[in-house]
PDB file of C-alpha atoms in Angstrom:
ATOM      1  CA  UNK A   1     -26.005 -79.208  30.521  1.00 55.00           C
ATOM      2  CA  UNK A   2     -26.409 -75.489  31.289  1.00 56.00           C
ATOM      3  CA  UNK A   3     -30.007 -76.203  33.025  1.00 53.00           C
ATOM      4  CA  UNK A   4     -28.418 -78.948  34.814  1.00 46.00           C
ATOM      5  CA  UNK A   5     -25.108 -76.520  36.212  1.00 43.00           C
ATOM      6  CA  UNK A   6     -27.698 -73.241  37.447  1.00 46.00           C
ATOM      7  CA  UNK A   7     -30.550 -76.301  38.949  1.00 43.00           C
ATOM      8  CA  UNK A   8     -27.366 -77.516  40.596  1.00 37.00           C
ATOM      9  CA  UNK A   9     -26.184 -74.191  41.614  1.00 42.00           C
ATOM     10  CA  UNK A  10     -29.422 -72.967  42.718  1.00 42.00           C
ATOM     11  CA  UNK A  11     -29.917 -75.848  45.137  1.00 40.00           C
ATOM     12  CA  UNK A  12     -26.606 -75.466  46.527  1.00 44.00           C
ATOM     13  CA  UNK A  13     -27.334 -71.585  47.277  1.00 38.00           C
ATOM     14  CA  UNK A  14     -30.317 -72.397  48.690  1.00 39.00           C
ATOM     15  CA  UNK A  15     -29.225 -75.116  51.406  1.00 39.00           C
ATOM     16  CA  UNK A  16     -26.445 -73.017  52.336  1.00 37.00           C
ATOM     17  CA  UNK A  17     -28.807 -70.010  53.068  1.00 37.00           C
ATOM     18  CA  UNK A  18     -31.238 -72.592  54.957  1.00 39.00           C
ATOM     19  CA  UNK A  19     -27.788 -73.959  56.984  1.00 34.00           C
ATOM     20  CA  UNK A  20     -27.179 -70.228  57.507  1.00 34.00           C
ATOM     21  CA  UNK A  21     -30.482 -69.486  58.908  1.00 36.00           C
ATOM     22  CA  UNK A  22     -30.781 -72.027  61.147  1.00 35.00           C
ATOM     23  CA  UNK A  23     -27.840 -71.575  62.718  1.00 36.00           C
ATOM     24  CA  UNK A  24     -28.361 -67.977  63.063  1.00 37.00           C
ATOM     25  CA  UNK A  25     -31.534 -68.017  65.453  1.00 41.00           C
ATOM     26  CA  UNK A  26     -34.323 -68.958  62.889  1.00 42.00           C
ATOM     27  CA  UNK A  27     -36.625 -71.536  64.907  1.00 44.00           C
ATOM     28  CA  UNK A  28     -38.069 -74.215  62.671  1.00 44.00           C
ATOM     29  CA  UNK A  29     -42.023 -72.508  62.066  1.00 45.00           C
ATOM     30  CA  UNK A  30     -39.724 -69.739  60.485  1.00 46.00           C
ATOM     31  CA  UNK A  31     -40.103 -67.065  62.926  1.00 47.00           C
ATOM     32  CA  UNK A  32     -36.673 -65.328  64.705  1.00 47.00           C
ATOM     33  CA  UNK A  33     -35.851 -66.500  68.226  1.00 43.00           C
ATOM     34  CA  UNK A  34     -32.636 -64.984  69.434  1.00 45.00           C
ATOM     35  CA  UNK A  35     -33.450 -61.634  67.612  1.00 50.00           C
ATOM     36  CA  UNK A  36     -36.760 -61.279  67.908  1.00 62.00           C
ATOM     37  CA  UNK A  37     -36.375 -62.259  71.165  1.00 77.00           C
ATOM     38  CA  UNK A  38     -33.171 -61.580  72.909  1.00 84.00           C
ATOM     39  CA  UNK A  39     -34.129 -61.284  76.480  1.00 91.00           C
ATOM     40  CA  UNK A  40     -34.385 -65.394  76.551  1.00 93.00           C
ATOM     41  CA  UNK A  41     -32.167 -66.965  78.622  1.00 94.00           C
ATOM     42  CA  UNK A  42     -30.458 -67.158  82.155  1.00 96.00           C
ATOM     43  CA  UNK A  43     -30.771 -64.352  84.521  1.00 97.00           C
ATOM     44  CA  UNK A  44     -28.081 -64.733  87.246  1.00 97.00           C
ATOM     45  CA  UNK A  45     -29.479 -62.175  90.570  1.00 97.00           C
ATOM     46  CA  UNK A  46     -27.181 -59.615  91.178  1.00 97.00           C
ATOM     47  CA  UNK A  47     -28.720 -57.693  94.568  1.00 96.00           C
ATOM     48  CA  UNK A  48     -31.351 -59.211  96.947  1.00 95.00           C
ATOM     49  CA  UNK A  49     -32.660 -56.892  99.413  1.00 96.00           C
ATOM     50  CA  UNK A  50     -35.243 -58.168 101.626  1.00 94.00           C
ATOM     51  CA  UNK A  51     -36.415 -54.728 104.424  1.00 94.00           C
ATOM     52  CA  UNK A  52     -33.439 -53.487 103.742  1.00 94.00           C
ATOM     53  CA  UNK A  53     -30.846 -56.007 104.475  1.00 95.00           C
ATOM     54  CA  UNK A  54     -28.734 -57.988 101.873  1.00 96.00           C
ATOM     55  CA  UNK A  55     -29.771 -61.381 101.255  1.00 95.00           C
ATOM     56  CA  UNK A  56     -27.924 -62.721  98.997  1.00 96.00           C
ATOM     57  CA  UNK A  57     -25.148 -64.452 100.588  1.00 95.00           C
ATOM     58  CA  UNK A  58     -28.166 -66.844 102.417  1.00 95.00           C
ATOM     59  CA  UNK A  59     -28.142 -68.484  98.652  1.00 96.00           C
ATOM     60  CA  UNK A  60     -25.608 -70.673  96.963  1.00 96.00           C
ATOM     61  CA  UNK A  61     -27.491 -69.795  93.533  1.00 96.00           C
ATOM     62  CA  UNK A  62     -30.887 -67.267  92.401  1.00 96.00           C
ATOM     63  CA  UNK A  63     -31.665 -67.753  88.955  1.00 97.00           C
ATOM     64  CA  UNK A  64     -34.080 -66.832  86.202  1.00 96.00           C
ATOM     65  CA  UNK A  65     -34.857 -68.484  83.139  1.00 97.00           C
ATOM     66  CA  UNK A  66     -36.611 -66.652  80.559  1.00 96.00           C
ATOM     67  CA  UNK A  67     -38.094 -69.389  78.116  1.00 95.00           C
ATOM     68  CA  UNK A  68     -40.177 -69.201  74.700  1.00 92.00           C
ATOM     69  CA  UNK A  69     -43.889 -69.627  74.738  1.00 92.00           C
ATOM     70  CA  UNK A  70     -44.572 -67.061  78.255  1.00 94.00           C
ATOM     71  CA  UNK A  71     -42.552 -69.914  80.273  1.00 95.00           C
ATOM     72  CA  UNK A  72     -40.195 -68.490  83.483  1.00 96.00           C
ATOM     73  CA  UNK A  73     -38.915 -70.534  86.350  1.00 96.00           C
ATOM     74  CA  UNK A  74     -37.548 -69.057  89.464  1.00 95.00           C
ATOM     75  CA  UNK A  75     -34.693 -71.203  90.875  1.00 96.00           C
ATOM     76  CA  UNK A  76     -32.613 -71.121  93.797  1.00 96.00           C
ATOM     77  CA  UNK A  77     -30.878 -72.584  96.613  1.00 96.00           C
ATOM     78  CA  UNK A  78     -30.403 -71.769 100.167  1.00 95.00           C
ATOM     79  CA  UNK A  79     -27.220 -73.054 101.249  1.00 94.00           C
ATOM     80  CA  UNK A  80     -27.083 -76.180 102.776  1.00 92.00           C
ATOM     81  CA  UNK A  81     -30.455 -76.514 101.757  1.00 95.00           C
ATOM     82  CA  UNK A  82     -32.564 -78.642  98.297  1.00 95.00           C
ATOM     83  CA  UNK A  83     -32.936 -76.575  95.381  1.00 96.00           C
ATOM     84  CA  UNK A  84     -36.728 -74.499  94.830  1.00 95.00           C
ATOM     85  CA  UNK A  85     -38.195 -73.989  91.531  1.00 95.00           C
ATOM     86  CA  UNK A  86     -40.932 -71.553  91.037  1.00 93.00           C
ATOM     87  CA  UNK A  87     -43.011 -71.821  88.044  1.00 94.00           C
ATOM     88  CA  UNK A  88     -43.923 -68.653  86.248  1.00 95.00           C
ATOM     89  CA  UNK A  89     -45.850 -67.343  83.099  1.00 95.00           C
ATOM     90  CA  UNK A  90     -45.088 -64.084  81.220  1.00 96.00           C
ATOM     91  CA  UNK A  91     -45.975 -61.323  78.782  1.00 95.00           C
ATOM     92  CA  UNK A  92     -43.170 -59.090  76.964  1.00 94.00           C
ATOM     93  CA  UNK A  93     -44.520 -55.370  76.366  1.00 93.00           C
ATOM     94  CA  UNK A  94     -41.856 -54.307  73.511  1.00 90.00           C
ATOM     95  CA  UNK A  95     -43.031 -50.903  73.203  1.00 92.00           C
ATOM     96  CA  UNK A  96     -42.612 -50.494  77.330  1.00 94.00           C
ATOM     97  CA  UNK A  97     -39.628 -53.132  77.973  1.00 93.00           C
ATOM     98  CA  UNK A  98     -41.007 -54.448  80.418  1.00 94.00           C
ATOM     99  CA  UNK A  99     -42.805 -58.073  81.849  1.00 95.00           C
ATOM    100  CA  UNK A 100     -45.729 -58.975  83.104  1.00 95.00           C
ATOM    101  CA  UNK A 101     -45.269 -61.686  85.222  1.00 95.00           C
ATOM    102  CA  UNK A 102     -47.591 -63.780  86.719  1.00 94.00           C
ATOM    103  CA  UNK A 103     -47.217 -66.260  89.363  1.00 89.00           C
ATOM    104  CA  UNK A 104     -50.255 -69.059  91.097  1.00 83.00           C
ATOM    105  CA  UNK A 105     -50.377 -70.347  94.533  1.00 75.00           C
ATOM    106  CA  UNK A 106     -52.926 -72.702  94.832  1.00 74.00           C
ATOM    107  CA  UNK A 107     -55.974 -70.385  95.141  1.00 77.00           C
ATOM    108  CA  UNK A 108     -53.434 -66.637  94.965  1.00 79.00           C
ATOM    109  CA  UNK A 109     -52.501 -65.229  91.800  1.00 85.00           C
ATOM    110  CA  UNK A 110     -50.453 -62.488  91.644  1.00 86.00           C
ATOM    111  CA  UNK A 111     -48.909 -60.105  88.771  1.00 92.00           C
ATOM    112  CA  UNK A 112     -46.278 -58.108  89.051  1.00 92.00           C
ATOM    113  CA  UNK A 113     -44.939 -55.396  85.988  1.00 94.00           C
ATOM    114  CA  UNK A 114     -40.761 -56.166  86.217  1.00 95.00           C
ATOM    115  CA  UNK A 115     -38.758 -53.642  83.801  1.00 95.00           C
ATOM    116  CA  UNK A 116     -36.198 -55.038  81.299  1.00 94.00           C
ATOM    117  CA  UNK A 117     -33.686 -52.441  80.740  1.00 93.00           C
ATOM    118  CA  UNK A 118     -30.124 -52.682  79.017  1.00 91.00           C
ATOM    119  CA  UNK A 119     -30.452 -56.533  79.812  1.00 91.00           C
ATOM    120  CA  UNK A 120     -31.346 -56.710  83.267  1.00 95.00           C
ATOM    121  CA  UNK A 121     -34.367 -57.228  84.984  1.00 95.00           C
ATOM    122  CA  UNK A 122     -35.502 -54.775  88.166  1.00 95.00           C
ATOM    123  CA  UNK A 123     -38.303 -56.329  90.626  1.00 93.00           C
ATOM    124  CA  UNK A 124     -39.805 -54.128  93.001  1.00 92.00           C
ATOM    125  CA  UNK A 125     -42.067 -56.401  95.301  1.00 88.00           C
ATOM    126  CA  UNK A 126     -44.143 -56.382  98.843  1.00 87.00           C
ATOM    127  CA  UNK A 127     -43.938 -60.254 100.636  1.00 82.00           C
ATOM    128  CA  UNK A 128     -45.560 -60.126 104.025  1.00 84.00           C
ATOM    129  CA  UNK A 129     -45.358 -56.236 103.850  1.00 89.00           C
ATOM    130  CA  UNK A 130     -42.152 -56.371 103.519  1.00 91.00           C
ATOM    131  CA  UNK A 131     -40.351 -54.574 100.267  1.00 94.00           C
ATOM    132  CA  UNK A 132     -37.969 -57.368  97.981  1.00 93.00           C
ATOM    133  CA  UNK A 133     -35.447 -55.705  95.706  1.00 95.00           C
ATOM    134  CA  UNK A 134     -34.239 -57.990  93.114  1.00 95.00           C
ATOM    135  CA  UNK A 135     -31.873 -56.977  90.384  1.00 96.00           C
ATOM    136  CA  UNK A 136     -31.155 -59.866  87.542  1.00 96.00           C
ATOM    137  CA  UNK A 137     -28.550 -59.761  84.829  1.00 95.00           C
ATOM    138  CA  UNK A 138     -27.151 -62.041  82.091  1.00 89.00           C
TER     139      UNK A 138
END
């Protein structure tokens, strides 16, 4: 009867602690998500400078999502305009917090290095010689 009380016990202990660590960011292969990982997510932009001038307001929303597995996607929408979605890949440096992120146009690739500091995300770009100033934040 003894066994029977610490098998019963023991199986208890262990599906709470499996219910714990699922719910706590543990992804199903057993690896941490959320804290291995905690720059996943939606990036709302902040600043858009395009030459200079302020941007912004030209857009009812600029978002980035950071997803698992190198996936990004750039979306936004111009007002009174349909909504654009740019597909992305990435690559997290940990040691330099920062992302390489790659974008394809048909035939163009480009790669850009975009610092990830203190939860935001700083892109310093040139688009038809022109410098692009984004700032993203959660």
């Amino acid at each position: 009867m003894k066994k029977a009380k610490k098998i019963l016990k023991s199986s208890i202990l262990v599906g709470a602690l499996s219910l714990l660590l699922s719910a706590n960011g543990w992804s199903k292969d057993g690896s941490l998500t959320e804290i291995s990982r905690p720059y996943l997510g939606e990036y709302k932009c902040e600043s858009l400078y395009f030459n200079g001038e302020d941007k912004l307001g030209d857009f009812e929303y600029f978002k980035l999502e950071i997803r698992s597995g190198g996936e990004m996607k750039l979306l936004f929408k111009e007002k009174d305009k349909k909504e654009k979605c740019v597909d992305l890949t990435y690559e997290y440096d940990e040691t330099k917090k920062e992302f390489t992120v790659k974008s394809q146009f048909g035939v163009f690739k480009k790669e850009e290095k975009v610092p990830f500091e203190n939860g935001k995300l700083t892109a310093l770009l040139r688009l038809g010689g022109k410098q692009v100033v984004i700032k993203f934040g959660k």
